[in-house]
Amino acid sequence: MKNKKGFSLIELLIVVAIIGVLSSVVLASVNDARTKAMDAVVKGSLKSIQSQAQMYYEDHSSIYAGLCSDPAVLAIFNKAIANAGVGVGYPVWGGPHPGICNDTFQFGYKGYVVYVSLKSLPQSYPSSYWCVDSTGYVGIMTNTSGGGPESLSGPELPNNCKQPNL
């Protein structure tokens, strides 16, 4: 009888295949967790903007004019944009945009709306955007009025998260 030492080629191939399958499952789970973490940053940032907006409103004669250019709000907004679903660097005109902060409404600066794309949602307007506004709403954007995030000026932008523009 001859003693065999070592593994056959088939045994080695089976072990390599099993390791490959297990590593692909682990990598998929890690990517899913990373996406959820980025979405959590966006949601938390927008909730912080909502709190900051209330302080801004009280400090600026009960108006939101200039909210989106406030340094504290801009810092939080930029953090949310960095974790947005479509990424910074997309063209300003046309195509998806990572997010909008709008405080310039045709009805006298009486509100604001901030929405940022979530990475976990399919990129379609408005259902891929997490939104907060001056009505207190926090959630997925459902307002389809205005030109969407490609229209980056005043009255064309949605002025709230849920209803058609006021």
GROMACS .gro file of C-alpha atoms in nm:
model
  166
    1MET     CA    1   0.000   0.000   0.000
    2LYS     CA    2   0.116   0.337  -0.095
    3ASN     CA    3   0.044   0.629   0.141
    4LYS     CA    4  -0.087   0.936  -0.038
    5LYS     CA    5   0.006   1.272   0.105
    6GLY     CA    6  -0.157   1.600  -0.001
    7PHE     CA    7  -0.478   1.687  -0.182
    8SER     CA    8  -0.598   1.592  -0.525
    9LEU     CA    9  -0.661   1.858  -0.788
   10ILE     CA   10  -1.039   1.808  -0.761
   11GLU     CA   11  -1.034   1.863  -0.385
   12LEU     CA   12  -0.836   2.186  -0.425
   13LEU     CA   13  -1.073   2.314  -0.695
   14ILE     CA   14  -1.377   2.242  -0.477
   15VAL     CA   15  -1.223   2.433  -0.184
   16VAL     CA   16  -1.137   2.729  -0.409
   17ALA     CA   17  -1.493   2.733  -0.550
   18ILE     CA   18  -1.646   2.727  -0.201
   19ILE     CA   19  -1.421   3.013  -0.088
   20GLY     CA   20  -1.518   3.210  -0.401
   21VAL     CA   21  -1.891   3.168  -0.337
   22LEU     CA   22  -1.858   3.264   0.029
   23SER     CA   23  -1.651   3.573  -0.049
   24SER     CA   24  -1.903   3.694  -0.309
   25VAL     CA   25  -2.184   3.663  -0.053
   26VAL     CA   26  -1.980   3.858   0.204
   27LEU     CA   27  -1.890   4.130  -0.048
   28ALA     CA   28  -2.254   4.172  -0.150
   29SER     CA   29  -2.353   4.213   0.215
   30VAL     CA   30  -2.078   4.467   0.275
   31ASN     CA   31  -2.187   4.673  -0.027
   32ASP     CA   32  -2.549   4.667   0.089
   33ALA     CA   33  -2.446   4.782   0.436
   34ARG     CA   34  -2.234   5.060   0.285
   35THR     CA   35  -2.530   5.182   0.076
   36LYS     CA   36  -2.758   5.183   0.380
   37ALA     CA   37  -2.497   5.374   0.580
   38MET     CA   38  -2.473   5.641   0.308
   39ASP     CA   39  -2.852   5.673   0.304
   40ALA     CA   40  -2.852   5.708   0.684
   41VAL     CA   41  -2.602   5.995   0.656
   42VAL     CA   42  -2.827   6.171   0.401
   43LYS     CA   43  -3.137   6.126   0.618
   44GLY     CA   44  -2.958   6.241   0.933
   45SER     CA   45  -2.810   6.542   0.755
   46LEU     CA   46  -3.146   6.654   0.622
   47LYS     CA   47  -3.302   6.616   0.966
   48SER     CA   48  -3.021   6.838   1.099
   49ILE     CA   49  -3.097   7.093   0.827
   50GLN     CA   50  -3.459   7.094   0.939
   51SER     CA   51  -3.350   7.177   1.296
   52GLN     CA   52  -3.104   7.438   1.171
   53ALA     CA   53  -3.379   7.592   0.955
   54GLN     CA   54  -3.600   7.641   1.259
   55MET     CA   55  -3.323   7.826   1.441
   56TYR     CA   56  -3.254   8.032   1.128
   57TYR     CA   57  -3.625   8.120   1.101
   58GLU     CA   58  -3.634   8.245   1.459
   59ASP     CA   59  -3.312   8.446   1.417
   60HIS     CA   60  -3.411   8.611   1.085
   61SER     CA   61  -3.748   8.777   1.142
   62SER     CA   62  -3.955   8.466   1.068
   63ILE     CA   63  -3.839   8.417   0.710
   64TYR     CA   64  -3.629   8.150   0.540
   65ALA     CA   65  -3.466   8.380   0.281
   66GLY     CA   66  -3.095   8.301   0.274
   67LEU     CA   67  -3.129   7.970   0.457
   68CYS     CA   68  -2.958   7.774   0.180
   69SER     CA   69  -2.657   8.006   0.180
   70ASP     CA   70  -2.616   7.995   0.559
   71PRO     CA   71  -2.269   7.844   0.634
   72ALA     CA   72  -2.403   7.595   0.891
   73VAL     CA   73  -2.674   7.473   0.654
   74LEU     CA   74  -2.430   7.458   0.361
   75ALA     CA   75  -2.189   7.241   0.560
   76ILE     CA   76  -2.464   6.993   0.647
   77PHE     CA   77  -2.603   6.999   0.291
   78ASN     CA   78  -2.260   6.932   0.140
   79LYS     CA   79  -2.217   6.634   0.373
   80ALA     CA   80  -2.549   6.496   0.249
   81ILE     CA   81  -2.452   6.559  -0.114
   82ALA     CA   82  -2.124   6.373  -0.063
   83ASN     CA   83  -2.330   6.065   0.030
   84ALA     CA   84  -2.599   6.115  -0.234
   85GLY     CA   85  -2.702   5.846  -0.476
   86VAL     CA   86  -2.577   6.009  -0.796
   87GLY     CA   87  -2.257   6.167  -0.676
   88VAL     CA   88  -2.112   6.512  -0.705
   89GLY     CA   89  -1.988   6.615  -1.045
   90TYR     CA   90  -2.297   6.545  -1.251
   91PRO     CA   91  -2.385   6.818  -1.496
   92VAL     CA   92  -2.589   7.101  -1.351
   93TRP     CA   93  -2.825   7.111  -1.650
   94GLY     CA   94  -2.993   6.785  -1.744
   95GLY     CA   95  -2.947   6.443  -1.597
   96PRO     CA   96  -2.973   6.348  -1.232
   97HIS     CA   97  -2.865   6.595  -0.968
   98PRO     CA   98  -2.754   6.494  -0.618
   99GLY     CA   99  -2.980   6.742  -0.441
  100ILE     CA  100  -3.139   7.084  -0.410
  101CYS     CA  101  -3.181   7.338  -0.131
  102ASN     CA  102  -3.452   7.589  -0.228
  103ASP     CA  103  -3.551   7.891  -0.019
  104THR     CA  104  -3.637   8.131  -0.304
  105PHE     CA  105  -4.008   8.096  -0.364
  106GLN     CA  106  -4.236   8.320  -0.560
  107PHE     CA  107  -4.462   8.360  -0.256
  108GLY     CA  108  -4.229   8.563  -0.037
  109TYR     CA  109  -3.969   8.333   0.121
  110LYS     CA  110  -4.222   8.170   0.351
  111GLY     CA  111  -4.079   7.821   0.325
  112TYR     CA  112  -3.795   7.598   0.216
  113VAL     CA  113  -3.746   7.255   0.066
  114VAL     CA  114  -3.428   7.045   0.070
  115TYR     CA  115  -3.401   6.714  -0.108
  116VAL     CA  116  -3.108   6.481  -0.173
  117SER     CA  117  -3.087   6.161  -0.374
  118LEU     CA  118  -3.066   5.830  -0.188
  119LYS     CA  119  -2.818   5.573  -0.314
  120SER     CA  120  -3.046   5.275  -0.242
  121LEU     CA  121  -3.333   5.398  -0.462
  122PRO     CA  122  -3.358   5.383  -0.842
  123GLN     CA  123  -3.259   5.719  -0.986
  124SER     CA  124  -3.590   5.865  -1.095
  125TYR     CA  125  -3.743   6.201  -1.006
  126PRO     CA  126  -3.901   6.252  -0.753
  127SER     CA  127  -3.911   5.907  -0.592
  128SER     CA  128  -3.535   5.875  -0.542
  129TYR     CA  129  -3.508   6.185  -0.322
  130TRP     CA  130  -3.524   6.213   0.058
  131CYS     CA  131  -3.692   6.542   0.139
  132VAL     CA  132  -3.749   6.784   0.427
  133ASP     CA  133  -3.947   7.107   0.407
  134SER     CA  134  -4.086   7.392   0.614
  135THR     CA  135  -4.416   7.209   0.666
  136GLY     CA  136  -4.232   6.958   0.887
  137TYR     CA  137  -4.240   6.675   0.632
  138VAL     CA  138  -3.955   6.424   0.636
  139GLY     CA  139  -3.957   6.139   0.385
  140ILE     CA  140  -3.956   6.037   0.021
  141MET     CA  141  -4.039   6.325  -0.210
  142THR     CA  142  -4.369   6.293  -0.397
  143ASN     CA  143  -4.407   6.644  -0.540
  144THR     CA  144  -4.364   6.633  -0.918
  145SER     CA  145  -4.433   7.000  -0.987
  146GLY     CA  146  -4.175   7.227  -1.134
  147GLY     CA  147  -3.895   7.117  -1.357
  148GLY     CA  148  -3.736   6.880  -1.111
  149PRO     CA  149  -3.377   6.897  -0.998
  150GLU     CA  150  -3.254   6.979  -1.348
  151SER     CA  151  -3.426   7.322  -1.324
  152LEU     CA  152  -3.206   7.502  -1.081
  153SER     CA  153  -3.382   7.833  -1.035
  154GLY     CA  154  -3.655   7.969  -0.810
  155PRO     CA  155  -4.018   7.912  -0.906
  156GLU     CA  156  -3.951   7.611  -1.130
  157LEU     CA  157  -3.826   7.411  -0.833
  158PRO     CA  158  -4.064   7.226  -0.606
  159ASN     CA  159  -4.141   7.434  -0.298
  160ASN     CA  160  -4.246   7.145  -0.074
  161CYS     CA  161  -4.202   6.769  -0.057
  162LYS     CA  162  -4.556   6.638  -0.102
  163GLN     CA  163  -4.815   6.859  -0.272
  164PRO     CA  164  -4.801   7.038  -0.605
  165ASN     CA  165  -4.638   7.378  -0.573
  166LEU     CA  166  -4.831   7.628  -0.363
   0.00000   0.00000   0.00000
